[in-house]
């Protein structure tokens, strides 16, 4: 049921990165289990890399943002099925 999903949103405007470096494994992928403090991505703002925590516990079901793409504040980054 789509209504059951939680969205991890961008807390700031910047460039979205799924991994810590080009060619590195993504922080999380579809099917990954996250805790509220799990780092799910980086957002670069003015050459500063900001680690973004999930903020929720559950399983990643969708990656919404394009790697190395610009994300607006509030843009959906990931969809998470919360723990029951």
PDB file of N, CA, C and O in Angstrom:
ATOM      1  N   UNK A   1       0.863  -1.192   0.000  1.00  0.00           N
ATOM      2  CA  UNK A   1       0.000   0.000   0.000  1.00  0.00           C
ATOM      3  C   UNK A   1       0.897   1.239   0.000  1.00  0.00           C
ATOM      4  O   UNK A   1       1.664   1.437   0.941  1.00  0.00           O
ATOM      5  N   UNK A   2       0.852   2.076  -1.045  1.00  0.00           N
ATOM      6  CA  UNK A   2       1.735   3.238  -1.127  1.00  0.00           C
ATOM      7  C   UNK A   2       1.634   4.178   0.063  1.00  0.00           C
ATOM      8  O   UNK A   2       2.604   4.788   0.459  1.00  0.00           O
ATOM      9  N   UNK A   3       0.453   4.297   0.658  1.00  0.00           N
ATOM     10  CA  UNK A   3       0.276   5.178   1.804  1.00  0.00           C
ATOM     11  C   UNK A   3       1.092   4.787   3.016  1.00  0.00           C
ATOM     12  O   UNK A   3       1.273   5.580   3.920  1.00  0.00           O
ATOM     13  N   UNK A   4       1.575   3.537   3.044  1.00  0.00           N
ATOM     14  CA  UNK A   4       2.359   3.062   4.181  1.00  0.00           C
ATOM     15  C   UNK A   4       3.812   3.506   4.127  1.00  0.00           C
ATOM     16  O   UNK A   4       4.542   3.322   5.080  1.00  0.00           O
ATOM     17  N   UNK A   5       4.239   4.066   3.004  1.00  0.00           N
ATOM     18  CA  UNK A   5       5.651   4.405   2.846  1.00  0.00           C
ATOM     19  C   UNK A   5       5.969   5.756   3.476  1.00  0.00           C
ATOM     20  O   UNK A   5       5.144   6.658   3.504  1.00  0.00           O
ATOM     21  N   UNK A   6       7.198   5.864   3.963  1.00  0.00           N
ATOM     22  CA  UNK A   6       7.716   7.128   4.471  1.00  0.00           C
ATOM     23  C   UNK A   6       8.708   7.664   3.456  1.00  0.00           C
ATOM     24  O   UNK A   6       9.376   6.896   2.769  1.00  0.00           O
ATOM     25  N   UNK A   7       8.804   8.970   3.363  1.00  0.00           N
ATOM     26  CA  UNK A   7       9.734   9.602   2.431  1.00  0.00           C
ATOM     27  C   UNK A   7      10.885  10.217   3.200  1.00  0.00           C
ATOM     28  O   UNK A   7      10.658  10.935   4.178  1.00  0.00           O
ATOM     29  N   UNK A   8      12.110   9.915   2.764  1.00  0.00           N
ATOM     30  CA  UNK A   8      13.277  10.640   3.266  1.00  0.00           C
ATOM     31  C   UNK A   8      13.464  11.799   2.300  1.00  0.00           C
ATOM     32  O   UNK A   8      13.689  11.587   1.105  1.00  0.00           O
ATOM     33  N   UNK A   9      13.315  13.011   2.806  1.00  0.00           N
ATOM     34  CA  UNK A   9      13.368  14.206   1.958  1.00  0.00           C
ATOM     35  C   UNK A   9      14.690  14.939   2.123  1.00  0.00           C
ATOM     36  O   UNK A   9      15.343  14.821   3.162  1.00  0.00           O
ATOM     37  N   UNK A  10      15.036  15.708   1.110  1.00  0.00           N
ATOM     38  CA  UNK A  10      16.263  16.513   1.163  1.00  0.00           C
ATOM     39  C   UNK A  10      16.092  17.638   2.186  1.00  0.00           C
ATOM     40  O   UNK A  10      15.153  18.416   2.073  1.00  0.00           O
ATOM     41  N   UNK A  11      16.987  17.734   3.175  1.00  0.00           N
ATOM     42  CA  UNK A  11      16.879  18.797   4.173  1.00  0.00           C
ATOM     43  C   UNK A  11      17.451  20.128   3.684  1.00  0.00           C
ATOM     44  O   UNK A  11      17.394  21.123   4.388  1.00  0.00           O
ATOM     45  N   UNK A  12      18.010  20.115   2.475  1.00  0.00           N
ATOM     46  CA  UNK A  12      18.642  21.324   1.931  1.00  0.00           C
ATOM     47  C   UNK A  12      18.729  21.196   0.420  1.00  0.00           C
ATOM     48  O   UNK A  12      18.607  20.108  -0.118  1.00  0.00           O
ATOM     49  N   UNK A  13      18.957  22.319  -0.243  1.00  0.00           N
ATOM     50  CA  UNK A  13      19.194  22.304  -1.676  1.00  0.00           C
ATOM     51  C   UNK A  13      20.659  21.980  -1.911  1.00  0.00           C
ATOM     52  O   UNK A  13      21.518  22.482  -1.199  1.00  0.00           O
ATOM     53  N   UNK A  14      20.940  21.114  -2.867  1.00  0.00           N
ATOM     54  CA  UNK A  14      22.332  20.785  -3.165  1.00  0.00           C
ATOM     55  C   UNK A  14      22.410  19.635  -4.143  1.00  0.00           C
ATOM     56  O   UNK A  14      21.414  19.236  -4.744  1.00  0.00           O
ATOM     57  N   UNK A  15      23.608  19.096  -4.287  1.00  0.00           N
ATOM     58  CA  UNK A  15      23.849  17.980  -5.191  1.00  0.00           C
ATOM     59  C   UNK A  15      23.805  16.680  -4.405  1.00  0.00           C
ATOM     60  O   UNK A  15      24.502  16.531  -3.401  1.00  0.00           O
ATOM     61  N   UNK A  16      22.965  15.747  -4.872  1.00  0.00           N
ATOM     62  CA  UNK A  16      22.714  14.471  -4.197  1.00  0.00           C
ATOM     63  C   UNK A  16      23.735  13.436  -4.649  1.00  0.00           C
ATOM     64  O   UNK A  16      23.950  13.259  -5.850  1.00  0.00           O
ATOM     65  N   UNK A  17      24.381  12.783  -3.688  1.00  0.00           N
ATOM     66  CA  UNK A  17      25.313  11.693  -4.003  1.00  0.00           C
ATOM     67  C   UNK A  17      24.922  10.445  -3.225  1.00  0.00           C
ATOM     68  O   UNK A  17      24.748  10.496  -2.008  1.00  0.00           O
ATOM     69  N   UNK A  18      24.808   9.331  -3.946  1.00  0.00           N
ATOM     70  CA  UNK A  18      24.428   8.062  -3.307  1.00  0.00           C
ATOM     71  C   UNK A  18      25.600   7.380  -2.623  1.00  0.00           C
ATOM     72  O   UNK A  18      25.397   6.484  -1.800  1.00  0.00           O
ATOM     73  N   UNK A  19      26.842   7.760  -2.991  1.00  0.00           N
ATOM     74  CA  UNK A  19      28.040   7.114  -2.442  1.00  0.00           C
ATOM     75  C   UNK A  19      29.025   8.172  -1.967  1.00  0.00           C
ATOM     76  O   UNK A  19      28.919   9.342  -2.327  1.00  0.00           O
ATOM     77  N   UNK A  20      30.007   7.745  -1.187  1.00  0.00           N
ATOM     78  CA  UNK A  20      30.979   8.679  -0.621  1.00  0.00           C
ATOM     79  C   UNK A  20      31.994   9.154  -1.646  1.00  0.00           C
ATOM     80  O   UNK A  20      32.652  10.167  -1.449  1.00  0.00           O
ATOM     81  N   UNK A  21      32.135   8.416  -2.758  1.00  0.00           N
ATOM     82  CA  UNK A  21      33.086   8.784  -3.806  1.00  0.00           C
ATOM     83  C   UNK A  21      32.632   8.143  -5.109  1.00  0.00           C
ATOM     84  O   UNK A  21      31.929   7.132  -5.089  1.00  0.00           O
ATOM     85  N   UNK A  22      33.041   8.711  -6.264  1.00  0.00           N
ATOM     86  CA  UNK A  22      32.692   8.072  -7.543  1.00  0.00           C
ATOM     87  C   UNK A  22      33.199   6.636  -7.576  1.00  0.00           C
ATOM     88  O   UNK A  22      34.330   6.370  -7.190  1.00  0.00           O
ATOM     89  N   UNK A  23      32.338   5.718  -7.973  1.00  0.00           N
ATOM     90  CA  UNK A  23      32.725   4.307  -8.052  1.00  0.00           C
ATOM     91  C   UNK A  23      32.595   3.554  -6.738  1.00  0.00           C
ATOM     92  O   UNK A  23      32.719   2.336  -6.713  1.00  0.00           O
ATOM     93  N   UNK A  24      32.355   4.270  -5.631  1.00  0.00           N
ATOM     94  CA  UNK A  24      32.175   3.599  -4.334  1.00  0.00           C
ATOM     95  C   UNK A  24      30.770   2.992  -4.268  1.00  0.00           C
ATOM     96  O   UNK A  24      29.873   3.384  -5.017  1.00  0.00           O
ATOM     97  N   UNK A  25      30.598   2.027  -3.384  1.00  0.00           N
ATOM     98  CA  UNK A  25      29.286   1.436  -3.172  1.00  0.00           C
ATOM     99  C   UNK A  25      28.328   2.505  -2.644  1.00  0.00           C
ATOM    100  O   UNK A  25      28.726   3.334  -1.822  1.00  0.00           O
ATOM    101  N   UNK A  26      27.064   2.486  -3.103  1.00  0.00           N
ATOM    102  CA  UNK A  26      26.089   3.432  -2.529  1.00  0.00           C
ATOM    103  C   UNK A  26      25.933   3.191  -1.023  1.00  0.00           C
ATOM    104  O   UNK A  26      26.111   2.063  -0.553  1.00  0.00           O
ATOM    105  N   UNK A  27      25.613   4.250  -0.297  1.00  0.00           N
ATOM    106  CA  UNK A  27      25.364   4.099   1.144  1.00  0.00           C
ATOM    107  C   UNK A  27      24.237   3.097   1.375  1.00  0.00           C
ATOM    108  O   UNK A  27      24.327   2.235   2.245  1.00  0.00           O
ATOM    109  N   UNK A  28      23.154   3.221   0.612  1.00  0.00           N
ATOM    110  CA  UNK A  28      22.025   2.299   0.718  1.00  0.00           C
ATOM    111  C   UNK A  28      21.487   2.025  -0.678  1.00  0.00           C
ATOM    112  O   UNK A  28      21.671   2.826  -1.587  1.00  0.00           O
ATOM    113  N   UNK A  29      20.818   0.890  -0.816  1.00  0.00           N
ATOM    114  CA  UNK A  29      20.177   0.550  -2.073  1.00  0.00           C
ATOM    115  C   UNK A  29      18.798  -0.003  -1.754  1.00  0.00           C
ATOM    116  O   UNK A  29      18.471  -0.223  -0.584  1.00  0.00           O
ATOM    117  N   UNK A  30      18.005  -0.239  -2.780  1.00  0.00           N
ATOM    118  CA  UNK A  30      16.685  -0.832  -2.575  1.00  0.00           C
ATOM    119  C   UNK A  30      16.864  -2.152  -1.824  1.00  0.00           C
ATOM    120  O   UNK A  30      17.744  -2.943  -2.153  1.00  0.00           O
ATOM    121  N   UNK A  31      16.064  -2.344  -0.791  1.00  0.00           N
ATOM    122  CA  UNK A  31      16.154  -3.549   0.030  1.00  0.00           C
ATOM    123  C   UNK A  31      17.021  -3.368   1.262  1.00  0.00           C
ATOM    124  O   UNK A  31      17.023  -4.219   2.145  1.00  0.00           O
ATOM    125  N   UNK A  32      17.752  -2.261   1.337  1.00  0.00           N
ATOM    126  CA  UNK A  32      18.621  -2.019   2.501  1.00  0.00           C
ATOM    127  C   UNK A  32      17.780  -1.658   3.713  1.00  0.00           C
ATOM    128  O   UNK A  32      16.781  -0.959   3.614  1.00  0.00           O
ATOM    129  N   UNK A  33      18.212  -2.148   4.856  1.00  0.00           N
ATOM    130  CA  UNK A  33      17.570  -1.860   6.123  1.00  0.00           C
ATOM    131  C   UNK A  33      18.225  -0.611   6.700  1.00  0.00           C
ATOM    132  O   UNK A  33      19.452  -0.526   6.702  1.00  0.00           O
ATOM    133  N   UNK A  34      17.440   0.363   7.130  1.00  0.00           N
ATOM    134  CA  UNK A  34      17.997   1.587   7.724  1.00  0.00           C
ATOM    135  C   UNK A  34      17.441   1.822   9.111  1.00  0.00           C
ATOM    136  O   UNK A  34      16.325   1.421   9.422  1.00  0.00           O
ATOM    137  N   UNK A  35      18.260   2.446   9.933  1.00  0.00           N
ATOM    138  CA  UNK A  35      17.862   2.944  11.249  1.00  0.00           C
ATOM    139  C   UNK A  35      17.811   4.462  11.136  1.00  0.00           C
ATOM    140  O   UNK A  35      18.357   5.028  10.187  1.00  0.00           O
ATOM    141  N   UNK A  36      17.185   5.138  12.105  1.00  0.00           N
ATOM    142  CA  UNK A  36      17.116   6.602  12.022  1.00  0.00           C
ATOM    143  C   UNK A  36      18.476   7.283  11.828  1.00  0.00           C
ATOM    144  O   UNK A  36      18.564   8.311  11.165  1.00  0.00           O
ATOM    145  N   UNK A  37      19.548   6.704  12.386  1.00  0.00           N
ATOM    146  CA  UNK A  37      20.869   7.345  12.279  1.00  0.00           C
ATOM    147  C   UNK A  37      21.723   6.801  11.126  1.00  0.00           C
ATOM    148  O   UNK A  37      22.873   7.203  10.968  1.00  0.00           O
ATOM    149  N   UNK A  38      21.172   5.902  10.283  1.00  0.00           N
ATOM    150  CA  UNK A  38      21.910   5.393   9.130  1.00  0.00           C
ATOM    151  C   UNK A  38      22.114   6.505   8.103  1.00  0.00           C
ATOM    152  O   UNK A  38      21.156   7.165   7.714  1.00  0.00           O
ATOM    153  N   UNK A  39      23.351   6.704   7.672  1.00  0.00           N
ATOM    154  CA  UNK A  39      23.616   7.689   6.615  1.00  0.00           C
ATOM    155  C   UNK A  39      23.157   7.082   5.291  1.00  0.00           C
ATOM    156  O   UNK A  39      23.579   5.988   4.922  1.00  0.00           O
ATOM    157  N   UNK A  40      22.262   7.788   4.585  1.00  0.00           N
ATOM    158  CA  UNK A  40      21.702   7.263   3.339  1.00  0.00           C
ATOM    159  C   UNK A  40      22.301   7.923   2.096  1.00  0.00           C
ATOM    160  O   UNK A  40      22.231   7.365   1.001  1.00  0.00           O
ATOM    161  N   UNK A  41      22.865   9.130   2.254  1.00  0.00           N
ATOM    162  CA  UNK A  41      23.431   9.830   1.101  1.00  0.00           C
ATOM    163  C   UNK A  41      24.216  11.032   1.585  1.00  0.00           C
ATOM    164  O   UNK A  41      24.256  11.323   2.777  1.00  0.00           O
ATOM    165  N   UNK A  42      24.832  11.718   0.630  1.00  0.00           N
ATOM    166  CA  UNK A  42      25.483  12.998   0.886  1.00  0.00           C
ATOM    167  C   UNK A  42      24.787  14.055   0.047  1.00  0.00           C
ATOM    168  O   UNK A  42      24.334  13.760  -1.064  1.00  0.00           O
ATOM    169  N   UNK A  43      24.699  15.260   0.579  1.00  0.00           N
ATOM    170  CA  UNK A  43      24.259  16.397  -0.220  1.00  0.00           C
ATOM    171  C   UNK A  43      25.356  17.448  -0.128  1.00  0.00           C
ATOM    172  O   UNK A  43      25.757  17.848   0.966  1.00  0.00           O
ATOM    173  N   UNK A  44      25.868  17.829  -1.304  1.00  0.00           N
ATOM    174  CA  UNK A  44      26.946  18.814  -1.374  1.00  0.00           C
ATOM    175  C   UNK A  44      26.363  20.203  -1.547  1.00  0.00           C
ATOM    176  O   UNK A  44      25.551  20.437  -2.437  1.00  0.00           O
ATOM    177  N   UNK A  45      26.781  21.090  -0.666  1.00  0.00           N
ATOM    178  CA  UNK A  45      26.371  22.491  -0.745  1.00  0.00           C
ATOM    179  C   UNK A  45      27.640  23.326  -0.653  1.00  0.00           C
ATOM    180  O   UNK A  45      28.359  23.244   0.346  1.00  0.00           O
ATOM    181  N   UNK A  46      27.931  24.085  -1.709  1.00  0.00           N
ATOM    182  CA  UNK A  46      29.111  24.952  -1.707  1.00  0.00           C
ATOM    183  C   UNK A  46      30.371  24.205  -1.264  1.00  0.00           C
ATOM    184  O   UNK A  46      31.081  24.631  -0.358  1.00  0.00           O
ATOM    185  N   UNK A  47      30.613  23.044  -1.885  1.00  0.00           N
ATOM    186  CA  UNK A  47      31.794  22.192  -1.645  1.00  0.00           C
ATOM    187  C   UNK A  47      31.823  21.532  -0.271  1.00  0.00           C
ATOM    188  O   UNK A  47      32.798  20.880   0.074  1.00  0.00           O
ATOM    189  N   UNK A  48      30.768  21.696   0.516  1.00  0.00           N
ATOM    190  CA  UNK A  48      30.677  21.014   1.813  1.00  0.00           C
ATOM    191  C   UNK A  48      29.814  19.777   1.639  1.00  0.00           C
ATOM    192  O   UNK A  48      28.700  19.874   1.120  1.00  0.00           O
ATOM    193  N   UNK A  49      30.324  18.617   2.066  1.00  0.00           N
ATOM    194  CA  UNK A  49      29.566  17.372   1.986  1.00  0.00           C
ATOM    195  C   UNK A  49      28.792  17.184   3.295  1.00  0.00           C
ATOM    196  O   UNK A  49      29.380  17.169   4.372  1.00  0.00           O
ATOM    197  N   UNK A  50      27.468  17.075   3.191  1.00  0.00           N
ATOM    198  CA  UNK A  50      26.599  16.906   4.351  1.00  0.00           C
ATOM    199  C   UNK A  50      26.057  15.492   4.356  1.00  0.00           C
ATOM    200  O   UNK A  50      25.385  15.088   3.407  1.00  0.00           O
ATOM    201  N   UNK A  51      26.356  14.732   5.424  1.00  0.00           N
ATOM    202  CA  UNK A  51      25.814  13.374   5.569  1.00  0.00           C
ATOM    203  C   UNK A  51      24.354  13.477   5.965  1.00  0.00           C
ATOM    204  O   UNK A  51      24.012  14.204   6.902  1.00  0.00           O
ATOM    205  N   UNK A  52      23.497  12.733   5.249  1.00  0.00           N
ATOM    206  CA  UNK A  52      22.065  12.795   5.508  1.00  0.00           C
ATOM    207  C   UNK A  52      21.622  11.483   6.154  1.00  0.00           C
ATOM    208  O   UNK A  52      21.731  10.421   5.548  1.00  0.00           O
ATOM    209  N   UNK A  53      21.138  11.542   7.411  1.00  0.00           N
ATOM    210  CA  UNK A  53      20.635  10.328   8.059  1.00  0.00           C
ATOM    211  C   UNK A  53      19.214  10.001   7.598  1.00  0.00           C
ATOM    212  O   UNK A  53      18.484  10.891   7.156  1.00  0.00           O
ATOM    213  N   UNK A  54      18.855   8.730   7.708  1.00  0.00           N
ATOM    214  CA  UNK A  54      17.523   8.300   7.280  1.00  0.00           C
ATOM    215  C   UNK A  54      16.422   9.012   8.070  1.00  0.00           C
ATOM    216  O   UNK A  54      15.402   9.409   7.516  1.00  0.00           O
ATOM    217  N   UNK A  55      16.609   9.124   9.378  1.00  0.00           N
ATOM    218  CA  UNK A  55      15.591   9.749  10.217  1.00  0.00           C
ATOM    219  C   UNK A  55      14.425   8.829  10.533  1.00  0.00           C
ATOM    220  O   UNK A  55      13.545   9.189  11.307  1.00  0.00           O
ATOM    221  N   UNK A  56      14.418   7.642   9.922  1.00  0.00           N
ATOM    222  CA  UNK A  56      13.357   6.654  10.139  1.00  0.00           C
ATOM    223  C   UNK A  56      13.984   5.265  10.125  1.00  0.00           C
ATOM    224  O   UNK A  56      15.090   5.085   9.631  1.00  0.00           O
ATOM    225  N   UNK A  57      13.249   4.300  10.659  1.00  0.00           N
ATOM    226  CA  UNK A  57      13.688   2.906  10.603  1.00  0.00           C
ATOM    227  C   UNK A  57      12.810   2.150   9.628  1.00  0.00           C
ATOM    228  O   UNK A  57      11.592   2.334   9.622  1.00  0.00           O
ATOM    229  N   UNK A  58      13.437   1.330   8.784  1.00  0.00           N
ATOM    230  CA  UNK A  58      12.656   0.543   7.832  1.00  0.00           C
ATOM    231  C   UNK A  58      13.525   0.018   6.717  1.00  0.00           C
ATOM    232  O   UNK A  58      14.736  -0.111   6.863  1.00  0.00           O
ATOM    233  N   UNK A  59      12.885  -0.253   5.569  1.00  0.00           N
ATOM    234  CA  UNK A  59      13.566  -0.822   4.413  1.00  0.00           C
ATOM    235  C   UNK A  59      13.395   0.110   3.224  1.00  0.00           C
ATOM    236  O   UNK A  59      12.283   0.540   2.926  1.00  0.00           O
ATOM    237  N   UNK A  60      14.501   0.407   2.543  1.00  0.00           N
ATOM    238  CA  UNK A  60      14.465   1.255   1.353  1.00  0.00           C
ATOM    239  C   UNK A  60      13.721   0.509   0.245  1.00  0.00           C
ATOM    240  O   UNK A  60      14.075  -0.625  -0.079  1.00  0.00           O
ATOM    241  N   UNK A  61      12.689   1.131  -0.321  1.00  0.00           N
ATOM    242  CA  UNK A  61      11.950   0.498  -1.420  1.00  0.00           C
ATOM    243  C   UNK A  61      12.122   1.244  -2.741  1.00  0.00           C
ATOM    244  O   UNK A  61      11.839   0.701  -3.799  1.00  0.00           O
ATOM    245  N   UNK A  62      12.598   2.504  -2.678  1.00  0.00           N
ATOM    246  CA  UNK A  62      12.806   3.251  -3.917  1.00  0.00           C
ATOM    247  C   UNK A  62      13.844   4.336  -3.692  1.00  0.00           C
ATOM    248  O   UNK A  62      13.870   4.966  -2.639  1.00  0.00           O
ATOM    249  N   UNK A  63      14.720   4.522  -4.693  1.00  0.00           N
ATOM    250  CA  UNK A  63      15.642   5.659  -4.723  1.00  0.00           C
ATOM    251  C   UNK A  63      15.009   6.661  -5.678  1.00  0.00           C
ATOM    252  O   UNK A  63      14.805   6.357  -6.850  1.00  0.00           O
ATOM    253  N   UNK A  64      14.652   7.833  -5.175  1.00  0.00           N
ATOM    254  CA  UNK A  64      13.878   8.802  -5.963  1.00  0.00           C
ATOM    255  C   UNK A  64      14.749   9.822  -6.683  1.00  0.00           C
ATOM    256  O   UNK A  64      14.331  10.386  -7.689  1.00  0.00           O
ATOM    257  N   UNK A  65      15.922  10.104  -6.142  1.00  0.00           N
ATOM    258  CA  UNK A  65      16.756  11.172  -6.701  1.00  0.00           C
ATOM    259  C   UNK A  65      17.830  10.598  -7.618  1.00  0.00           C
ATOM    260  O   UNK A  65      18.276   9.473  -7.441  1.00  0.00           O
ATOM    261  N   UNK A  66      18.222  11.399  -8.569  1.00  0.00           N
ATOM    262  CA  UNK A  66      19.262  11.031  -9.540  1.00  0.00           C
ATOM    263  C   UNK A  66      20.637  11.286  -8.922  1.00  0.00           C
ATOM    264  O   UNK A  66      20.891  12.370  -8.402  1.00  0.00           O
ATOM    265  N   UNK A  67      21.526  10.273  -8.964  1.00  0.00           N
ATOM    266  CA  UNK A  67      22.873  10.457  -8.416  1.00  0.00           C
ATOM    267  C   UNK A  67      23.568  11.631  -9.122  1.00  0.00           C
ATOM    268  O   UNK A  67      23.495  11.758 -10.338  1.00  0.00           O
ATOM    269  N   UNK A  68      24.218  12.479  -8.340  1.00  0.00           N
ATOM    270  CA  UNK A  68      24.943  13.662  -8.819  1.00  0.00           C
ATOM    271  C   UNK A  68      23.999  14.713  -9.403  1.00  0.00           C
ATOM    272  O   UNK A  68      24.431  15.646 -10.065  1.00  0.00           O
ATOM    273  N   UNK A  69      22.693  14.564  -9.129  1.00  0.00           N
ATOM    274  CA  UNK A  69      21.708  15.532  -9.596  1.00  0.00           C
ATOM    275  C   UNK A  69      21.409  16.559  -8.524  1.00  0.00           C
ATOM    276  O   UNK A  69      21.625  16.319  -7.339  1.00  0.00           O
ATOM    277  N   UNK A  70      20.891  17.690  -8.958  1.00  0.00           N
ATOM    278  CA  UNK A  70      20.505  18.743  -8.021  1.00  0.00           C
ATOM    279  C   UNK A  70      19.173  18.362  -7.372  1.00  0.00           C
ATOM    280  O   UNK A  70      18.254  17.925  -8.066  1.00  0.00           O
ATOM    281  N   UNK A  71      19.102  18.474  -6.054  1.00  0.00           N
ATOM    282  CA  UNK A  71      17.832  18.251  -5.349  1.00  0.00           C
ATOM    283  C   UNK A  71      17.423  19.553  -4.669  1.00  0.00           C
ATOM    284  O   UNK A  71      18.257  20.293  -4.168  1.00  0.00           O
ATOM    285  N   UNK A  72      16.138  19.807  -4.696  1.00  0.00           N
ATOM    286  CA  UNK A  72      15.570  20.969  -4.025  1.00  0.00           C
ATOM    287  C   UNK A  72      15.321  20.609  -2.563  1.00  0.00           C
ATOM    288  O   UNK A  72      15.134  19.435  -2.234  1.00  0.00           O
ATOM    289  N   UNK A  73      15.262  21.629  -1.703  1.00  0.00           N
ATOM    290  CA  UNK A  73      14.872  21.400  -0.311  1.00  0.00           C
ATOM    291  C   UNK A  73      13.495  20.740  -0.296  1.00  0.00           C
ATOM    292  O   UNK A  73      12.585  21.202  -0.987  1.00  0.00           O
ATOM    293  N   UNK A  74      13.350  19.645   0.433  1.00  0.00           N
ATOM    294  CA  UNK A  74      12.065  18.954   0.528  1.00  0.00           C
ATOM    295  C   UNK A  74      11.826  17.907  -0.552  1.00  0.00           C
ATOM    296  O   UNK A  74      10.830  17.198  -0.507  1.00  0.00           O
ATOM    297  N   UNK A  75      12.741  17.807  -1.528  1.00  0.00           N
ATOM    298  CA  UNK A  75      12.567  16.809  -2.601  1.00  0.00           C
ATOM    299  C   UNK A  75      12.692  15.401  -2.034  1.00  0.00           C
ATOM    300  O   UNK A  75      13.508  15.157  -1.145  1.00  0.00           O
ATOM    301  N   UNK A  76      11.900  14.450  -2.537  1.00  0.00           N
ATOM    302  CA  UNK A  76      12.027  13.070  -2.051  1.00  0.00           C
ATOM    303  C   UNK A  76      13.346  12.451  -2.514  1.00  0.00           C
ATOM    304  O   UNK A  76      13.709  12.562  -3.687  1.00  0.00           O
ATOM    305  N   UNK A  77      14.066  11.837  -1.581  1.00  0.00           N
ATOM    306  CA  UNK A  77      15.321  11.152  -1.903  1.00  0.00           C
ATOM    307  C   UNK A  77      15.109   9.641  -1.954  1.00  0.00           C
ATOM    308  O   UNK A  77      15.597   8.969  -2.849  1.00  0.00           O
ATOM    309  N   UNK A  78      14.404   9.124  -0.948  1.00  0.00           N
ATOM    310  CA  UNK A  78      14.144   7.682  -0.838  1.00  0.00           C
ATOM    311  C   UNK A  78      12.738   7.457  -0.303  1.00  0.00           C
ATOM    312  O   UNK A  78      12.213   8.286   0.424  1.00  0.00           O
ATOM    313  N   UNK A  79      12.163   6.303  -0.677  1.00  0.00           N
ATOM    314  CA  UNK A  79      10.911   5.840  -0.066  1.00  0.00           C
ATOM    315  C   UNK A  79      11.292   4.664   0.841  1.00  0.00           C
ATOM    316  O   UNK A  79      12.071   3.796   0.441  1.00  0.00           O
ATOM    317  N   UNK A  80      10.714   4.651   2.019  1.00  0.00           N
ATOM    318  CA  UNK A  80      11.036   3.640   3.039  1.00  0.00           C
ATOM    319  C   UNK A  80       9.749   2.973   3.518  1.00  0.00           C
ATOM    320  O   UNK A  80       8.766   3.659   3.817  1.00  0.00           O
ATOM    321  N   UNK A  81       9.774   1.638   3.563  1.00  0.00           N
ATOM    322  CA  UNK A  81       8.680   0.911   4.214  1.00  0.00           C
ATOM    323  C   UNK A  81       9.033   0.832   5.698  1.00  0.00           C
ATOM    324  O   UNK A  81      10.027   0.212   6.048  1.00  0.00           O
ATOM    325  N   UNK A  82       8.258   1.486   6.554  1.00  0.00           N
ATOM    326  CA  UNK A  82       8.630   1.527   7.981  1.00  0.00           C
ATOM    327  C   UNK A  82       8.505   0.160   8.645  1.00  0.00           C
ATOM    328  O   UNK A  82       7.744  -0.698   8.178  1.00  0.00           O
ATOM    329  N   UNK A  83       9.260  -0.006   9.725  1.00  0.00           N
ATOM    330  CA  UNK A  83       9.147  -1.230  10.531  1.00  0.00           C
ATOM    331  C   UNK A  83       7.771  -1.300  11.139  1.00  0.00           C
ATOM    332  O   UNK A  83       7.176  -0.292  11.486  1.00  0.00           O
ATOM    333  N   UNK A  84       7.287  -2.486  11.256  1.00  0.00           N
ATOM    334  CA  UNK A  84       5.964  -2.677  11.901  1.00  0.00           C
ATOM    335  C   UNK A  84       6.133  -2.715  13.398  1.00  0.00           C
ATOM    336  O   UNK A  84       7.050  -3.234  13.918  1.00  0.00           O
TER     337      UNK A  84
END
